[in-house]
PDB file of C-alpha atoms in Angstrom:
ATOM      1  CA  SER M 235     348.621 113.998  92.349  1.00  0.00           C
ATOM      2  CA  GLN M 236     345.456 112.775  90.713  1.00  0.00           C
ATOM      3  CA  THR M 237     342.847 115.048  89.168  1.00  0.00           C
ATOM      4  CA  ILE M 238     339.498 114.366  87.558  1.00  0.00           C
ATOM      5  CA  HIS M 239     337.897 116.553  84.925  1.00  0.00           C
ATOM      6  CA  GLN M 240     334.359 116.720  83.597  1.00  0.00           C
ATOM      7  CA  TRP M 241     332.939 118.704  80.741  1.00  0.00           C
ATOM      8  CA  PRO M 242     330.891 120.494  79.943  1.00  0.00           C
ATOM      9  CA  ALA M 243     330.126 122.086  83.307  1.00  0.00           C
ATOM     10  CA  THR M 244     326.593 123.004  82.265  1.00  0.00           C
ATOM     11  CA  LEU M 245     324.434 121.822  79.387  1.00  0.00           C
ATOM     12  CA  VAL M 246     320.936 122.697  78.197  1.00  0.00           C
ATOM     13  CA  GLN M 247     319.510 120.289  75.635  1.00  0.00           C
ATOM     14  CA  PRO M 248     316.101 119.815  73.996  1.00  0.00           C
ATOM     15  CA  VAL M 249     314.137 116.611  74.497  1.00  0.00           C
ATOM     16  CA  GLY M 250     315.082 114.018  71.904  1.00  0.00           C
ATOM     17  CA  SER M 251     318.583 115.359  71.288  1.00  0.00           C
ATOM     18  CA  PRO M 252     321.746 113.262  71.802  1.00  0.00           C
ATOM     19  CA  LEU M 253     324.079 113.585  74.767  1.00  0.00           C
ATOM     20  CA  SER M 254     327.768 113.096  75.363  1.00  0.00           C
ATOM     21  CA  LEU M 255     329.421 113.884  78.693  1.00  0.00           C
ATOM     22  CA  GLU M 256     333.106 113.287  79.160  1.00  0.00           C
ATOM     23  CA  CYS M 257     335.196 112.462  82.197  1.00  0.00           C
ATOM     24  CA  THR M 258     338.968 112.101  82.291  1.00  0.00           C
ATOM     25  CA  VAL M 259     341.360 111.254  85.099  1.00  0.00           C
ATOM     26  CA  GLU M 260     344.988 112.310  85.309  1.00  0.00           C
ATOM     27  CA  GLY M 261     347.821 111.071  87.451  1.00  0.00           C
ATOM     28  CA  THR M 262     346.848 107.427  87.792  1.00  0.00           C
ATOM     29  CA  SER M 263     346.463 104.315  85.656  1.00  0.00           C
ATOM     30  CA  ASN M 264     343.771 101.636  85.464  1.00  0.00           C
ATOM     31  CA  PRO M 265     341.356 103.359  87.829  1.00  0.00           C
ATOM     32  CA  ASN M 266     337.831 102.196  88.531  1.00  0.00           C
ATOM     33  CA  LEU M 267     335.456 104.762  87.038  1.00  0.00           C
ATOM     34  CA  TYR M 268     331.879 105.603  87.973  1.00  0.00           C
ATOM     35  CA  TRP M 269     328.972 107.699  86.681  1.00  0.00           C
ATOM     36  CA  TYR M 270     326.382 108.946  89.180  1.00  0.00           C
ATOM     37  CA  ARG M 271     323.268 111.052  88.747  1.00  0.00           C
ATOM     38  CA  GLN M 272     322.099 113.384  91.462  1.00  0.00           C
ATOM     39  CA  ALA M 273     318.473 114.501  91.290  1.00  0.00           C
ATOM     40  CA  ALA M 274     316.980 116.964  93.742  1.00  0.00           C
ATOM     41  CA  GLY M 275     315.984 115.268  96.988  1.00  0.00           C
ATOM     42  CA  ARG M 276     317.009 111.832  95.777  1.00  0.00           C
ATOM     43  CA  GLY M 277     320.683 111.615  96.660  1.00  0.00           C
ATOM     44  CA  LEU M 278     323.184 109.944  94.360  1.00  0.00           C
ATOM     45  CA  GLN M 279     322.266 107.111  92.054  1.00  0.00           C
ATOM     46  CA  LEU M 280     325.008 104.947  90.577  1.00  0.00           C
ATOM     47  CA  LEU M 281     324.449 104.620  86.829  1.00  0.00           C
ATOM     48  CA  PHE M 282     327.542 102.831  85.502  1.00  0.00           C
ATOM     49  CA  TYR M 283     330.916 101.658  86.667  1.00  0.00           C
ATOM     50  CA  SER M 284     333.962 100.353  84.860  1.00  0.00           C
ATOM     51  CA  VAL M 285     336.973  98.378  86.049  1.00  0.00           C
ATOM     52  CA  GLY M 286     338.845  98.572  82.735  1.00  0.00           C
ATOM     53  CA  ILE M 287     338.788  99.574  79.076  1.00  0.00           C
ATOM     54  CA  GLY M 288     335.637  98.354  77.398  1.00  0.00           C
ATOM     55  CA  GLN M 289     334.269  96.909  80.659  1.00  0.00           C
ATOM     56  CA  ILE M 290     331.011  98.599  81.646  1.00  0.00           C
ATOM     57  CA  SER M 291     328.469  97.546  84.232  1.00  0.00           C
ATOM     58  CA  SER M 292     325.038  99.131  84.253  1.00  0.00           C
ATOM     59  CA  GLU M 293     323.224  99.603  87.520  1.00  0.00           C
ATOM     60  CA  VAL M 294     319.811 100.808  86.355  1.00  0.00           C
ATOM     61  CA  PRO M 295     317.876 100.348  83.115  1.00  0.00           C
ATOM     62  CA  GLN M 296     317.537 103.613  81.241  1.00  0.00           C
ATOM     63  CA  ASN M 297     318.152 105.330  77.947  1.00  0.00           C
ATOM     64  CA  LEU M 298     321.718 106.207  78.902  1.00  0.00           C
ATOM     65  CA  SER M 299     324.874 104.296  77.999  1.00  0.00           C
ATOM     66  CA  ALA M 300     328.529 104.524  78.968  1.00  0.00           C
ATOM     67  CA  SER M 301     331.778 103.748  77.222  1.00  0.00           C
ATOM     68  CA  ARG M 302     335.429 103.630  78.203  1.00  0.00           C
ATOM     69  CA  PRO M 303     337.469 103.993  75.018  1.00  0.00           C
ATOM     70  CA  GLN M 304     340.700 104.727  76.889  1.00  0.00           C
ATOM     71  CA  ASP M 305     342.067 103.797  80.301  1.00  0.00           C
ATOM     72  CA  ARG M 306     341.358 107.188  81.878  1.00  0.00           C
ATOM     73  CA  GLN M 307     338.363 108.312  79.833  1.00  0.00           C
ATOM     74  CA  PHE M 308     334.747 107.596  80.660  1.00  0.00           C
ATOM     75  CA  ILE M 309     331.885 108.828  78.479  1.00  0.00           C
ATOM     76  CA  LEU M 310     328.171 109.017  79.263  1.00  0.00           C
ATOM     77  CA  SER M 311     325.865 109.098  76.247  1.00  0.00           C
ATOM     78  CA  SER M 312     322.289 109.091  75.132  1.00  0.00           C
ATOM     79  CA  LYS M 313     320.753 108.865  71.673  1.00  0.00           C
ATOM     80  CA  LYS M 314     317.556 110.685  72.705  1.00  0.00           C
ATOM     81  CA  LEU M 315     317.245 112.664  75.907  1.00  0.00           C
ATOM     82  CA  LEU M 316     314.140 112.586  78.081  1.00  0.00           C
ATOM     83  CA  LEU M 317     312.924 115.284  80.451  1.00  0.00           C
ATOM     84  CA  SER M 318     313.679 112.911  83.320  1.00  0.00           C
ATOM     85  CA  ASP M 319     317.365 112.878  82.357  1.00  0.00           C
ATOM     86  CA  SER M 320     317.794 116.331  83.858  1.00  0.00           C
ATOM     87  CA  GLY M 321     320.113 116.347  86.854  1.00  0.00           C
ATOM     88  CA  PHE M 322     323.643 116.726  88.091  1.00  0.00           C
ATOM     89  CA  TYR M 323     325.998 114.082  86.695  1.00  0.00           C
ATOM     90  CA  LEU M 324     329.062 113.181  88.674  1.00  0.00           C
ATOM     91  CA  CYS M 325     332.022 111.111  87.595  1.00  0.00           C
ATOM     92  CA  ALA M 326     334.225 109.440  90.177  1.00  0.00           C
ATOM     93  CA  TRP M 327     337.389 107.373  90.226  1.00  0.00           C
ATOM     94  CA  SER M 328     338.951 104.972  92.675  1.00  0.00           C
ATOM     95  CA  LYS M 329     341.920 102.685  92.937  1.00  0.00           C
ATOM     96  CA  GLY M 330     343.100  99.976  95.259  1.00  0.00           C
ATOM     97  CA  GLN M 331     341.234  97.264  97.035  1.00  0.00           C
ATOM     98  CA  GLY M 332     339.624  96.746 100.362  1.00  0.00           C
ATOM     99  CA  ALA M 333     340.182  99.478 102.900  1.00  0.00           C
ATOM    100  CA  ARG M 334     342.503 101.430 100.603  1.00  0.00           C
ATOM    101  CA  GLU M 335     339.833 101.997  97.973  1.00  0.00           C
ATOM    102  CA  THR M 336     338.186 105.415  98.213  1.00  0.00           C
ATOM    103  CA  GLN M 337     336.147 107.205  95.555  1.00  0.00           C
ATOM    104  CA  TYR M 338     337.038 110.744  94.482  1.00  0.00           C
ATOM    105  CA  PHE M 339     334.570 112.874  92.573  1.00  0.00           C
ATOM    106  CA  GLY M 340     334.788 115.303  89.684  1.00  0.00           C
ATOM    107  CA  PRO M 341     333.177 118.762  89.626  1.00  0.00           C
ATOM    108  CA  GLY M 342     330.029 117.515  87.889  1.00  0.00           C
ATOM    109  CA  THR M 343     327.944 118.440  84.851  1.00  0.00           C
ATOM    110  CA  ARG M 344     324.560 120.049  85.308  1.00  0.00           C
ATOM    111  CA  LEU M 345     322.174 118.902  82.570  1.00  0.00           C
ATOM    112  CA  LEU M 346     318.840 120.547  81.910  1.00  0.00           C
ATOM    113  CA  VAL M 347     316.567 118.902  79.357  1.00  0.00           C
ATOM    114  CA  LEU M 348     313.800 121.162  78.061  1.00  0.00           C
TER     115      LEU M 348
ATOM    116  CA  ALA O 252     321.847  94.748 100.146  1.00  0.00           C
ATOM    117  CA  GLN O 253     323.004  97.802 102.005  1.00  0.00           C
ATOM    118  CA  SER O 254     321.021 100.946 102.658  1.00  0.00           C
ATOM    119  CA  VAL O 255     321.755 104.300 104.242  1.00  0.00           C
ATOM    120  CA  THR O 256     319.266 106.555 105.986  1.00  0.00           C
ATOM    121  CA  GLN O 257     319.952 110.190 106.693  1.00  0.00           C
ATOM    122  CA  LEU O 258     317.123 111.134 108.975  1.00  0.00           C
ATOM    123  CA  ASP O 259     317.170 114.885 108.385  1.00  0.00           C
ATOM    124  CA  SER O 260     316.920 116.337 104.908  1.00  0.00           C
ATOM    125  CA  GLN O 261     317.589 119.874 106.181  1.00  0.00           C
ATOM    126  CA  VAL O 262     319.314 121.175 109.308  1.00  0.00           C
ATOM    127  CA  PRO O 263     319.358 124.931 109.974  1.00  0.00           C
ATOM    128  CA  VAL O 264     321.637 126.168 112.763  1.00  0.00           C
ATOM    129  CA  PHE O 265     323.159 129.424 113.925  1.00  0.00           C
ATOM    130  CA  GLU O 266     326.835 130.164 113.611  1.00  0.00           C
ATOM    131  CA  GLU O 267     328.998 128.804 116.459  1.00  0.00           C
ATOM    132  CA  ALA O 268     326.267 126.363 117.519  1.00  0.00           C
ATOM    133  CA  PRO O 269     326.966 122.615 117.679  1.00  0.00           C
ATOM    134  CA  VAL O 270     325.504 120.334 115.033  1.00  0.00           C
ATOM    135  CA  GLU O 271     324.884 116.625 114.563  1.00  0.00           C
ATOM    136  CA  LEU O 272     323.950 115.102 111.219  1.00  0.00           C
ATOM    137  CA  ARG O 273     322.544 111.650 111.640  1.00  0.00           C
ATOM    138  CA  CYS O 274     323.317 108.592 109.543  1.00  0.00           C
ATOM    139  CA  ASN O 275     322.120 105.032 110.038  1.00  0.00           C
ATOM    140  CA  TYR O 276     322.920 102.107 107.816  1.00  0.00           C
ATOM    141  CA  SER O 277     321.686  98.609 107.215  1.00  0.00           C
ATOM    142  CA  SER O 278     323.971  95.785 106.175  1.00  0.00           C
ATOM    143  CA  SER O 279     324.307  92.067 106.840  1.00  0.00           C
ATOM    144  CA  VAL O 280     328.102  92.277 106.590  1.00  0.00           C
ATOM    145  CA  SER O 281     330.801  94.591 107.900  1.00  0.00           C
ATOM    146  CA  VAL O 282     331.098  97.926 106.150  1.00  0.00           C
ATOM    147  CA  TYR O 283     333.363 100.871 105.574  1.00  0.00           C
ATOM    148  CA  LEU O 284     331.700 104.246 106.215  1.00  0.00           C
ATOM    149  CA  PHE O 285     332.192 107.628 104.600  1.00  0.00           C
ATOM    150  CA  TRP O 286     330.997 111.205 104.853  1.00  0.00           C
ATOM    151  CA  TYR O 287     331.196 113.423 101.776  1.00  0.00           C
ATOM    152  CA  VAL O 288     330.486 117.153 101.580  1.00  0.00           C
ATOM    153  CA  GLN O 289     329.109 118.982  98.551  1.00  0.00           C
ATOM    154  CA  TYR O 290     329.359 122.772  98.389  1.00  0.00           C
ATOM    155  CA  PRO O 291     326.902 124.550  96.054  1.00  0.00           C
ATOM    156  CA  ASN O 292     327.384 123.673  92.400  1.00  0.00           C
ATOM    157  CA  GLN O 293     330.432 121.527  93.089  1.00  0.00           C
ATOM    158  CA  GLY O 294     331.271 117.846  93.158  1.00  0.00           C
ATOM    159  CA  LEU O 295     331.582 115.765  96.309  1.00  0.00           C
ATOM    160  CA  GLN O 296     334.628 115.956  98.532  1.00  0.00           C
ATOM    161  CA  LEU O 297     335.617 113.241 100.983  1.00  0.00           C
ATOM    162  CA  LEU O 298     335.242 114.606 104.505  1.00  0.00           C
ATOM    163  CA  LEU O 299     336.202 111.575 106.594  1.00  0.00           C
ATOM    164  CA  LYS O 300     336.014 107.804 106.592  1.00  0.00           C
ATOM    165  CA  TYR O 301     335.933 104.884 108.981  1.00  0.00           C
ATOM    166  CA  LEU O 302     337.831 101.812 107.843  1.00  0.00           C
ATOM    167  CA  SER O 303     338.918 100.078 111.046  1.00  0.00           C
ATOM    168  CA  GLY O 304     340.464 100.752 114.429  1.00  0.00           C
ATOM    169  CA  SER O 305     339.338 103.698 116.527  1.00  0.00           C
ATOM    170  CA  THR O 306     335.623 104.274 116.162  1.00  0.00           C
ATOM    171  CA  LEU O 307     336.058 108.059 116.338  1.00  0.00           C
ATOM    172  CA  VAL O 308     337.390 109.655 113.171  1.00  0.00           C
ATOM    173  CA  GLU O 309     338.146 113.305 112.591  1.00  0.00           C
ATOM    174  CA  SER O 310     338.473 115.625 109.623  1.00  0.00           C
ATOM    175  CA  ILE O 311     340.895 118.514 109.227  1.00  0.00           C
ATOM    176  CA  ASN O 312     338.149 121.146 109.518  1.00  0.00           C
ATOM    177  CA  GLY O 313     336.761 120.173 112.914  1.00  0.00           C
ATOM    178  CA  PHE O 314     334.158 117.567 112.007  1.00  0.00           C
ATOM    179  CA  GLU O 315     334.155 114.157 113.640  1.00  0.00           C
ATOM    180  CA  ALA O 316     332.082 111.015 113.300  1.00  0.00           C
ATOM    181  CA  GLU O 317     331.726 108.004 115.540  1.00  0.00           C
ATOM    182  CA  PHE O 318     331.061 104.504 114.320  1.00  0.00           C
ATOM    183  CA  ASN O 319     328.575 102.725 116.563  1.00  0.00           C
ATOM    184  CA  LYS O 320     328.216  99.118 115.480  1.00  0.00           C
ATOM    185  CA  SER O 321     325.441  98.209 117.902  1.00  0.00           C
ATOM    186  CA  GLN O 322     323.293 101.111 116.735  1.00  0.00           C
ATOM    187  CA  THR O 323     324.489 100.855 113.096  1.00  0.00           C
ATOM    188  CA  SER O 324     325.134 104.584 113.094  1.00  0.00           C
ATOM    189  CA  PHE O 325     327.834 106.949 111.882  1.00  0.00           C
ATOM    190  CA  HIS O 326     326.666 110.394 112.995  1.00  0.00           C
ATOM    191  CA  LEU O 327     328.648 113.482 111.995  1.00  0.00           C
ATOM    192  CA  ARG O 328     329.267 116.189 114.583  1.00  0.00           C
ATOM    193  CA  LYS O 329     330.924 119.563 114.919  1.00  0.00           C
ATOM    194  CA  PRO O 330     331.037 121.488 118.222  1.00  0.00           C
ATOM    195  CA  SER O 331     330.925 124.935 116.604  1.00  0.00           C
ATOM    196  CA  VAL O 332     329.928 125.548 112.986  1.00  0.00           C
ATOM    197  CA  HIS O 333     330.897 128.376 110.644  1.00  0.00           C
ATOM    198  CA  ILE O 334     329.006 130.028 107.817  1.00  0.00           C
ATOM    199  CA  SER O 335     331.405 128.282 105.440  1.00  0.00           C
ATOM    200  CA  ASP O 336     330.135 124.865 106.601  1.00  0.00           C
ATOM    201  CA  THR O 337     326.899 125.487 104.719  1.00  0.00           C
ATOM    202  CA  ALA O 338     326.720 122.564 102.285  1.00  0.00           C
ATOM    203  CA  GLU O 339     325.042 119.246 101.660  1.00  0.00           C
ATOM    204  CA  TYR O 340     326.461 116.249 103.489  1.00  0.00           C
ATOM    205  CA  PHE O 341     326.216 112.666 102.281  1.00  0.00           C
ATOM    206  CA  CYS O 342     326.772 109.508 104.260  1.00  0.00           C
ATOM    207  CA  ALA O 343     327.851 106.393 102.327  1.00  0.00           C
ATOM    208  CA  VAL O 344     328.715 102.753 103.002  1.00  0.00           C
ATOM    209  CA  ARG O 345     330.692 100.089 101.197  1.00  0.00           C
ATOM    210  CA  THR O 346     330.866  96.442 102.162  1.00  0.00           C
ATOM    211  CA  GLN O 347     334.141  94.992 103.334  1.00  0.00           C
ATOM    212  CA  GLY O 348     335.518  92.380 100.992  1.00  0.00           C
ATOM    213  CA  GLY O 349     332.823  92.943  98.422  1.00  0.00           C
ATOM    214  CA  SER O 350     332.083  95.284  95.556  1.00  0.00           C
ATOM    215  CA  GLU O 351     333.743  98.699  95.420  1.00  0.00           C
ATOM    216  CA  LYS O 352     330.356 100.311  94.935  1.00  0.00           C
ATOM    217  CA  LEU O 353     329.220 102.953  97.393  1.00  0.00           C
ATOM    218  CA  VAL O 354     325.654 103.235  98.614  1.00  0.00           C
ATOM    219  CA  PHE O 355     324.712 106.812  99.486  1.00  0.00           C
ATOM    220  CA  GLY O 356     322.093 108.350 101.705  1.00  0.00           C
ATOM    221  CA  LYS O 357     319.856 111.076 100.308  1.00  0.00           C
ATOM    222  CA  GLY O 358     321.884 113.834 101.912  1.00  0.00           C
ATOM    223  CA  THR O 359     321.387 116.447 104.621  1.00  0.00           C
ATOM    224  CA  LYS O 360     321.484 120.106 103.712  1.00  0.00           C
ATOM    225  CA  LEU O 361     323.198 122.055 106.490  1.00  0.00           C
ATOM    226  CA  THR O 362     322.500 125.789 106.519  1.00  0.00           C
ATOM    227  CA  VAL O 363     324.487 127.918 108.948  1.00  0.00           C
ATOM    228  CA  ASN O 364     322.885 131.281 109.632  1.00  0.00           C
ATOM    229  CA  PRO O 365     324.609 134.348 111.128  1.00  0.00           C
TER     230      PRO O 365
END
């Protein structure tokens, strides 16, 4: 069966510090990978998605970036965090096309920028 | 572009009462529809989905949702809720034959009181 991992689970960082959040998927190959941010009262916002190694699409302009150095690894980064980057970050994976394609989510990373 | 509206941000109910969480969507093309549940401090779990066929879909824990194309709705219902159903519920849509990206509503927080 497939599993998705995220770490760290919780992170407290000062404004202006760098960020690196990691997501890995096990039990499948060549998945689609997604990064979402969940802010209080605002639902889920898609930040990035990737259909393959080195292929990243950005959904919203921001000071965050994403990379996919390996097939089942997806990294969310920032060079300098802002207060507004605080939130709950969720990674998701999917596979298949059309009706068979369903997204499955990781446990999330809660980021607090102070 | 697609959009999802969850009309109630919070729904408090008593244990064993029925509940309906409302979801309406807007799309110029046919869509697939999903309900996800998020328990406190956890990631999202797929609750149920409508892909095609019967417009009434059910989950393993007693929830059901009915796709109504004319009203562009996909309301989630349960005839008798438990304390353990306390969570946030997200409705999401994805276009058929298009991008794999999901568009989420802002969520409805269901609180079941004893």
